[in-house]
Amino acid sequence: MNRKNFLKEIRGKQKLKHLEAQFYRSNSGILVCQWQDKKARKPVIAVSTMYTKGMSEISGHHGKVTPKPDLIHYYNLNMNGCDRLDQLVSYYNNLKRKTVK
């Protein structure tokens, strides 16, 4: 949030309610989503140029439906890619050592 040319609306401390989302769009087409998760103390802030402002109804445990921003939802669906890559690389020990010496 302290980066140069970041949106000034987000820099201030804003209290969000449980599962509340706020969206900001810059002049250059960057979307900033600020969302308060139920487990997090601070709001989650995500920056994207790909997604638009929108909310999805996500079914969770015990059939409970909760609203979630599309940006956060698609991030959660695809975030396991790095974990899977690290798992596959760990099977090949010879990639860690560059020389025999």
GROMACS .gro file of N, CA and C in nm:
model
  303
    1MET      N    1   0.082  -0.120   0.000
    1MET     CA    2   0.000   0.000   0.000
    1MET      C    3   0.085   0.126   0.000
    2ASN      N    4   0.212   0.114   0.033
    2ASN     CA    5   0.298   0.232   0.039
    2ASN      C    6   0.374   0.255  -0.091
    3ARG      N    7   0.338   0.185  -0.197
    3ARG     CA    8   0.409   0.201  -0.324
    3ARG      C    9   0.381   0.337  -0.386
    4LYS      N   10   0.474   0.380  -0.467
    4LYS     CA   11   0.461   0.506  -0.538
    4LYS      C   12   0.345   0.497  -0.637
    5ASN      N   13   0.268   0.601  -0.651
    5ASN     CA   14   0.153   0.612  -0.742
    5ASN      C   15   0.040   0.515  -0.709
    6PHE      N   16   0.034   0.464  -0.587
    6PHE     CA   17  -0.077   0.377  -0.547
    6PHE      C   18  -0.197   0.465  -0.513
    7LEU      N   19  -0.316   0.409  -0.526
    7LEU     CA   20  -0.438   0.488  -0.504
    7LEU      C   21  -0.442   0.545  -0.362
    8LYS      N   22  -0.472   0.673  -0.353
    8LYS     CA   23  -0.472   0.740  -0.223
    8LYS      C   24  -0.594   0.704  -0.139
    9GLU      N   25  -0.701   0.655  -0.201
    9GLU     CA   26  -0.822   0.618  -0.127
    9GLU      C   27  -0.797   0.499  -0.035
   10ILE      N   28  -0.705   0.414  -0.071
   10ILE     CA   29  -0.679   0.293   0.007
   10ILE      C   30  -0.576   0.317   0.116
   11ARG      N   31  -0.491   0.414   0.098
   11ARG     CA   32  -0.383   0.437   0.194
   11ARG      C   33  -0.434   0.468   0.334
   12GLY      N   34  -0.546   0.535   0.345
   12GLY     CA   35  -0.601   0.566   0.477
   12GLY      C   36  -0.657   0.443   0.543
   13LYS      N   37  -0.662   0.442   0.674
   13LYS     CA   38  -0.715   0.327   0.746
   13LYS      C   39  -0.866   0.331   0.739
   14GLN      N   40  -0.921   0.234   0.669
   14GLN     CA   41  -1.066   0.224   0.656
   14GLN      C   42  -1.111   0.094   0.720
   15LYS      N   43  -1.212   0.101   0.800
   15LYS     CA   44  -1.267  -0.019   0.863
   15LYS      C   45  -1.375  -0.076   0.773
   16LEU      N   46  -1.362  -0.202   0.740
   16LEU     CA   47  -1.462  -0.271   0.661
   16LEU      C   48  -1.538  -0.367   0.750
   17LYS      N   49  -1.663  -0.388   0.717
   17LYS     CA   50  -1.743  -0.485   0.792
   17LYS      C   51  -1.711  -0.625   0.741
   18HIS      N   52  -1.762  -0.724   0.812
   18HIS     CA   53  -1.740  -0.863   0.779
   18HIS      C   54  -1.792  -0.894   0.638
   19LEU      N   55  -1.707  -0.949   0.551
   19LEU     CA   56  -1.737  -0.986   0.412
   19LEU      C   57  -1.779  -0.867   0.326
   20GLU      N   58  -1.732  -0.748   0.359
   20GLU     CA   59  -1.759  -0.629   0.279
   20GLU      C   60  -1.644  -0.607   0.182
   21ALA      N   61  -1.675  -0.563   0.062
   21ALA     CA   62  -1.573  -0.538  -0.040
   21ALA      C   63  -1.587  -0.396  -0.094
   22GLN      N   64  -1.472  -0.336  -0.126
   22GLN     CA   65  -1.469  -0.206  -0.191
   22GLN      C   66  -1.377  -0.218  -0.313
   23PHE      N   67  -1.418  -0.157  -0.422
   23PHE     CA   68  -1.343  -0.162  -0.546
   23PHE      C   69  -1.301  -0.021  -0.586
   24TYR      N   70  -1.179  -0.010  -0.637
   24TYR     CA   71  -1.127   0.117  -0.687
   24TYR      C   72  -1.063   0.089  -0.823
   25ARG      N   73  -1.081   0.180  -0.917
   25ARG     CA   74  -1.020   0.165  -1.048
   25ARG      C   75  -0.941   0.291  -1.078
   26SER      N   76  -0.816   0.271  -1.119
   26SER     CA   77  -0.731   0.386  -1.153
   26SER      C   78  -0.755   0.425  -1.298
   27ASN      N   79  -0.698   0.536  -1.338
   27ASN     CA   80  -0.713   0.584  -1.475
   27ASN      C   81  -0.645   0.493  -1.577
   28SER      N   82  -0.544   0.418  -1.532
   28SER     CA   83  -0.471   0.329  -1.623
   28SER      C   84  -0.535   0.191  -1.634
   29GLY      N   85  -0.651   0.169  -1.574
   29GLY     CA   86  -0.722   0.042  -1.589
   29GLY      C   87  -0.689  -0.061  -1.483
   30ILE      N   88  -0.623  -0.021  -1.376
   30ILE     CA   89  -0.588  -0.114  -1.270
   30ILE      C   90  -0.702  -0.118  -1.169
   31LEU      N   91  -0.747  -0.239  -1.137
   31LEU     CA   92  -0.852  -0.260  -1.039
   31LEU      C   93  -0.790  -0.299  -0.906
   32VAL      N   94  -0.830  -0.231  -0.799
   32VAL     CA   95  -0.785  -0.263  -0.665
   32VAL      C   96  -0.908  -0.305  -0.586
   33CYS      N   97  -0.900  -0.424  -0.527
   33CYS     CA   98  -1.011  -0.478  -0.450
   33CYS      C   99  -0.967  -0.488  -0.304
   34GLN      N  100  -1.046  -0.431  -0.217
   34GLN     CA  101  -1.021  -0.437  -0.073
   34GLN      C  102  -1.137  -0.514  -0.012
   35TRP      N  103  -1.107  -0.628   0.055
   35TRP     CA  104  -1.211  -0.718   0.102
   35TRP      C  105  -1.179  -0.766   0.243
   36GLN      N  106  -1.277  -0.765   0.330
   36GLN     CA  107  -1.258  -0.809   0.468
   36GLN      C  108  -1.305  -0.953   0.481
   37ASP      N  109  -1.210  -1.044   0.500
   37ASP     CA  110  -1.241  -1.184   0.521
   37ASP      C  111  -1.278  -1.204   0.667
   38LYS      N  112  -1.348  -1.313   0.695
   38LYS     CA  113  -1.391  -1.331   0.834
   38LYS      C  114  -1.276  -1.372   0.925
   39LYS      N  115  -1.170  -1.432   0.872
   39LYS     CA  116  -1.059  -1.477   0.955
   39LYS      C  117  -0.947  -1.374   0.967
   40ALA      N  118  -0.939  -1.281   0.874
   40ALA     CA  119  -0.828  -1.187   0.870
   40ALA      C  120  -0.855  -1.067   0.959
   41ARG      N  121  -0.750  -1.017   1.021
   41ARG     CA  122  -0.762  -0.895   1.101
   41ARG      C  123  -0.763  -0.771   1.012
   42LYS      N  124  -0.675  -0.773   0.912
   42LYS     CA  125  -0.665  -0.661   0.819
   42LYS      C  126  -0.736  -0.698   0.690
   43PRO      N  127  -0.783  -0.601   0.615
   43PRO     CA  128  -0.848  -0.632   0.486
   43PRO      C  129  -0.749  -0.690   0.386
   44VAL      N  130  -0.798  -0.776   0.300
   44VAL     CA  131  -0.718  -0.832   0.192
   44VAL      C  132  -0.722  -0.733   0.077
   45ILE      N  133  -0.605  -0.702   0.022
   45ILE     CA  134  -0.596  -0.608  -0.090
   45ILE      C  135  -0.535  -0.681  -0.208
   46ALA      N  136  -0.607  -0.681  -0.320
   46ALA     CA  137  -0.559  -0.747  -0.441
   46ALA      C  138  -0.562  -0.645  -0.556
   47VAL      N  139  -0.462  -0.652  -0.641
   47VAL     CA  140  -0.449  -0.561  -0.754
   47VAL      C  141  -0.450  -0.643  -0.882
   48SER      N  142  -0.528  -0.601  -0.982
   48SER     CA  143  -0.537  -0.677  -1.106
   48SER      C  144  -0.568  -0.585  -1.223
   49THR      N  145  -0.523  -0.627  -1.340
   49THR     CA  146  -0.560  -0.558  -1.464
   49THR      C  147  -0.652  -0.646  -1.547
   50MET      N  148  -0.675  -0.770  -1.502
   50MET     CA  149  -0.750  -0.867  -1.581
   50MET      C  150  -0.898  -0.871  -1.546
   51TYR      N  151  -0.932  -0.859  -1.420
   51TYR     CA  152  -1.069  -0.879  -1.376
   51TYR      C  153  -1.145  -0.748  -1.364
   52THR      N  154  -1.277  -0.760  -1.359
   52THR     CA  155  -1.364  -0.645  -1.343
   52THR      C  156  -1.430  -0.649  -1.206
   53LYS      N  157  -1.494  -0.542  -1.172
   53LYS     CA  158  -1.564  -0.533  -1.045
   53LYS      C  159  -1.683  -0.628  -1.048
   54GLY      N  160  -1.688  -0.720  -0.954
   54GLY     CA  161  -1.798  -0.815  -0.951
   54GLY      C  162  -1.789  -0.905  -0.829
   55MET      N  163  -1.905  -0.955  -0.789
   55MET     CA  164  -1.913  -1.044  -0.672
   55MET      C  165  -1.973  -1.176  -0.717
   56SER      N  166  -1.927  -1.285  -0.655
   56SER     CA  167  -1.978  -1.418  -0.682
   56SER      C  168  -2.035  -1.476  -0.554
   57GLU      N  169  -2.136  -1.559  -0.568
   57GLU     CA  170  -2.192  -1.631  -0.453
   57GLU      C  171  -2.122  -1.766  -0.447
   58ILE      N  172  -2.043  -1.790  -0.343
   58ILE     CA  173  -1.964  -1.911  -0.329
   58ILE      C  174  -2.025  -1.996  -0.218
   59SER      N  175  -2.049  -2.123  -0.249
   59SER     CA  176  -2.101  -2.212  -0.146
   59SER      C  177  -1.984  -2.272  -0.069
   60GLY      N  178  -1.995  -2.266   0.062
   60GLY     CA  179  -1.889  -2.315   0.149
   60GLY      C  180  -1.931  -2.438   0.225
   61HIS      N  181  -1.883  -2.447   0.346
   61HIS     CA  182  -1.914  -2.561   0.431
   61HIS      C  183  -2.061  -2.561   0.471
   62HIS      N  184  -2.118  -2.676   0.479
   62HIS     CA  185  -2.255  -2.696   0.524
   62HIS      C  186  -2.357  -2.622   0.437
   63GLY      N  187  -2.325  -2.601   0.309
   63GLY     CA  188  -2.418  -2.537   0.217
   63GLY      C  189  -2.435  -2.389   0.238
   64LYS      N  190  -2.347  -2.327   0.315
   64LYS     CA  191  -2.356  -2.183   0.342
   64LYS      C  192  -2.303  -2.105   0.221
   65VAL      N  193  -2.380  -2.009   0.175
   65VAL     CA  194  -2.344  -1.929   0.058
   65VAL      C  195  -2.295  -1.793   0.106
   66THR      N  196  -2.175  -1.754   0.060
   66THR     CA  197  -2.118  -1.625   0.099
   66THR      C  198  -2.076  -1.548  -0.024
   67PRO      N  199  -2.090  -1.416  -0.023
   67PRO     CA  200  -2.043  -1.335  -0.136
   67PRO      C  201  -1.892  -1.316  -0.129
   68LYS      N  202  -1.828  -1.324  -0.245
   68LYS     CA  203  -1.683  -1.307  -0.253
   68LYS      C  204  -1.651  -1.236  -0.383
   69PRO      N  205  -1.557  -1.141  -0.384
   69PRO     CA  206  -1.520  -1.074  -0.509
   69PRO      C  207  -1.463  -1.175  -0.609
   70ASP      N  208  -1.492  -1.154  -0.738
   70ASP     CA  209  -1.444  -1.243  -0.842
   70ASP      C  210  -1.292  -1.253  -0.843
   71LEU      N  211  -1.226  -1.142  -0.820
   71LEU     CA  212  -1.081  -1.139  -0.820
   71LEU      C  213  -1.024  -1.233  -0.714
   72ILE      N  214  -1.079  -1.230  -0.593
   72ILE     CA  215  -1.034  -1.316  -0.483
   72ILE      C  216  -1.070  -1.461  -0.512
   73HIS      N  217  -1.189  -1.485  -0.566
   73HIS     CA  218  -1.233  -1.621  -0.594
   73HIS      C  219  -1.142  -1.690  -0.697
   74TYR      N  220  -1.110  -1.622  -0.806
   74TYR     CA  221  -1.025  -1.682  -0.908
   74TYR      C  222  -0.881  -1.698  -0.860
   75TYR      N  223  -0.836  -1.610  -0.773
   75TYR     CA  224  -0.703  -1.626  -0.713
   75TYR      C  225  -0.700  -1.754  -0.629
   76ASN      N  226  -0.802  -1.775  -0.547
   76ASN     CA  227  -0.806  -1.894  -0.463
   76ASN      C  228  -0.815  -2.023  -0.545
   77LEU      N  229  -0.882  -2.018  -0.660
   77LEU     CA  230  -0.891  -2.137  -0.744
   77LEU      C  231  -0.756  -2.175  -0.805
   78ASN      N  232  -0.673  -2.077  -0.835
   78ASN     CA  233  -0.548  -2.101  -0.908
   78ASN      C  234  -0.422  -2.089  -0.824
   79MET      N  235  -0.432  -2.068  -0.694
   79MET     CA  236  -0.312  -2.042  -0.614
   79MET      C  237  -0.229  -2.167  -0.587
   80ASN      N  238  -0.279  -2.286  -0.614
   80ASN     CA  239  -0.204  -2.407  -0.586
   80ASN      C  240  -0.102  -2.440  -0.693
   81GLY      N  241  -0.090  -2.361  -0.797
   81GLY     CA  242   0.005  -2.390  -0.904
   81GLY      C  243   0.149  -2.390  -0.856
   82CYS      N  244   0.190  -2.295  -0.774
   82CYS     CA  245   0.327  -2.290  -0.723
   82CYS      C  246   0.354  -2.406  -0.629
   83ASP      N  247   0.257  -2.442  -0.546
   83ASP     CA  248   0.276  -2.555  -0.455
   83ASP      C  249   0.294  -2.684  -0.534
   84ARG      N  250   0.219  -2.702  -0.639
   84ARG     CA  251   0.230  -2.822  -0.721
   84ARG      C  252   0.365  -2.825  -0.794
   85LEU      N  253   0.411  -2.712  -0.843
   85LEU     CA  254   0.541  -2.704  -0.909
   85LEU      C  255   0.653  -2.738  -0.811
   86ASP      N  256   0.649  -2.683  -0.691
   86ASP     CA  257   0.751  -2.714  -0.591
   86ASP      C  258   0.751  -2.862  -0.557
   87GLN      N  259   0.634  -2.923  -0.552
   87GLN     CA  260   0.624  -3.065  -0.522
   87GLN      C  261   0.688  -3.148  -0.633
   88LEU      N  262   0.661  -3.113  -0.758
   88LEU     CA  263   0.718  -3.189  -0.869
   88LEU      C  264   0.869  -3.171  -0.879
   89VAL      N  265   0.921  -3.051  -0.851
   89VAL     CA  266   1.064  -3.026  -0.857
   89VAL      C  267   1.136  -3.102  -0.745
   90SER      N  268   1.071  -3.121  -0.631
   90SER     CA  269   1.135  -3.189  -0.519
   90SER      C  270   1.162  -3.336  -0.550
   91TYR      N  271   1.091  -3.395  -0.646
   91TYR     CA  272   1.113  -3.535  -0.681
   91TYR      C  273   1.246  -3.556  -0.753
   92TYR      N  274   1.300  -3.451  -0.812
   92TYR     CA  275   1.423  -3.460  -0.888
   92TYR      C  276   1.534  -3.389  -0.811
   93ASN      N  277   1.610  -3.465  -0.732
   93ASN     CA  278   1.715  -3.409  -0.647
   93ASN      C  279   1.830  -3.350  -0.726
   94ASN      N  280   1.857  -3.400  -0.845
   94ASN     CA  281   1.974  -3.354  -0.919
   94ASN      C  282   1.961  -3.208  -0.964
   95LEU      N  283   1.845  -3.147  -0.957
   95LEU     CA  284   1.832  -3.007  -0.997
   95LEU      C  285   1.883  -2.912  -0.889
   96LYS      N  286   1.895  -2.958  -0.768
   96LYS     CA  287   1.940  -2.871  -0.659
   96LYS      C  288   2.092  -2.852  -0.661
   97ARG      N  289   2.165  -2.954  -0.705
   97ARG     CA  290   2.312  -2.950  -0.702
   97ARG      C  291   2.364  -2.920  -0.841
   98LYS      N  292   2.442  -2.814  -0.854
   98LYS     CA  293   2.490  -2.774  -0.986
   98LYS      C  294   2.615  -2.850  -1.028
   99THR      N  295   2.701  -2.887  -0.932
   99THR     CA  296   2.822  -2.962  -0.964
   99THR      C  297   2.837  -3.078  -0.868
  100VAL      N  298   2.922  -3.173  -0.906
  100VAL     CA  299   2.949  -3.288  -0.820
  100VAL      C  300   3.047  -3.250  -0.712
  101LYS      N  301   3.134  -3.155  -0.739
  101LYS     CA  302   3.239  -3.117  -0.645
  101LYS      C  303   3.184  -3.063  -0.518
   0.00000   0.00000   0.00000
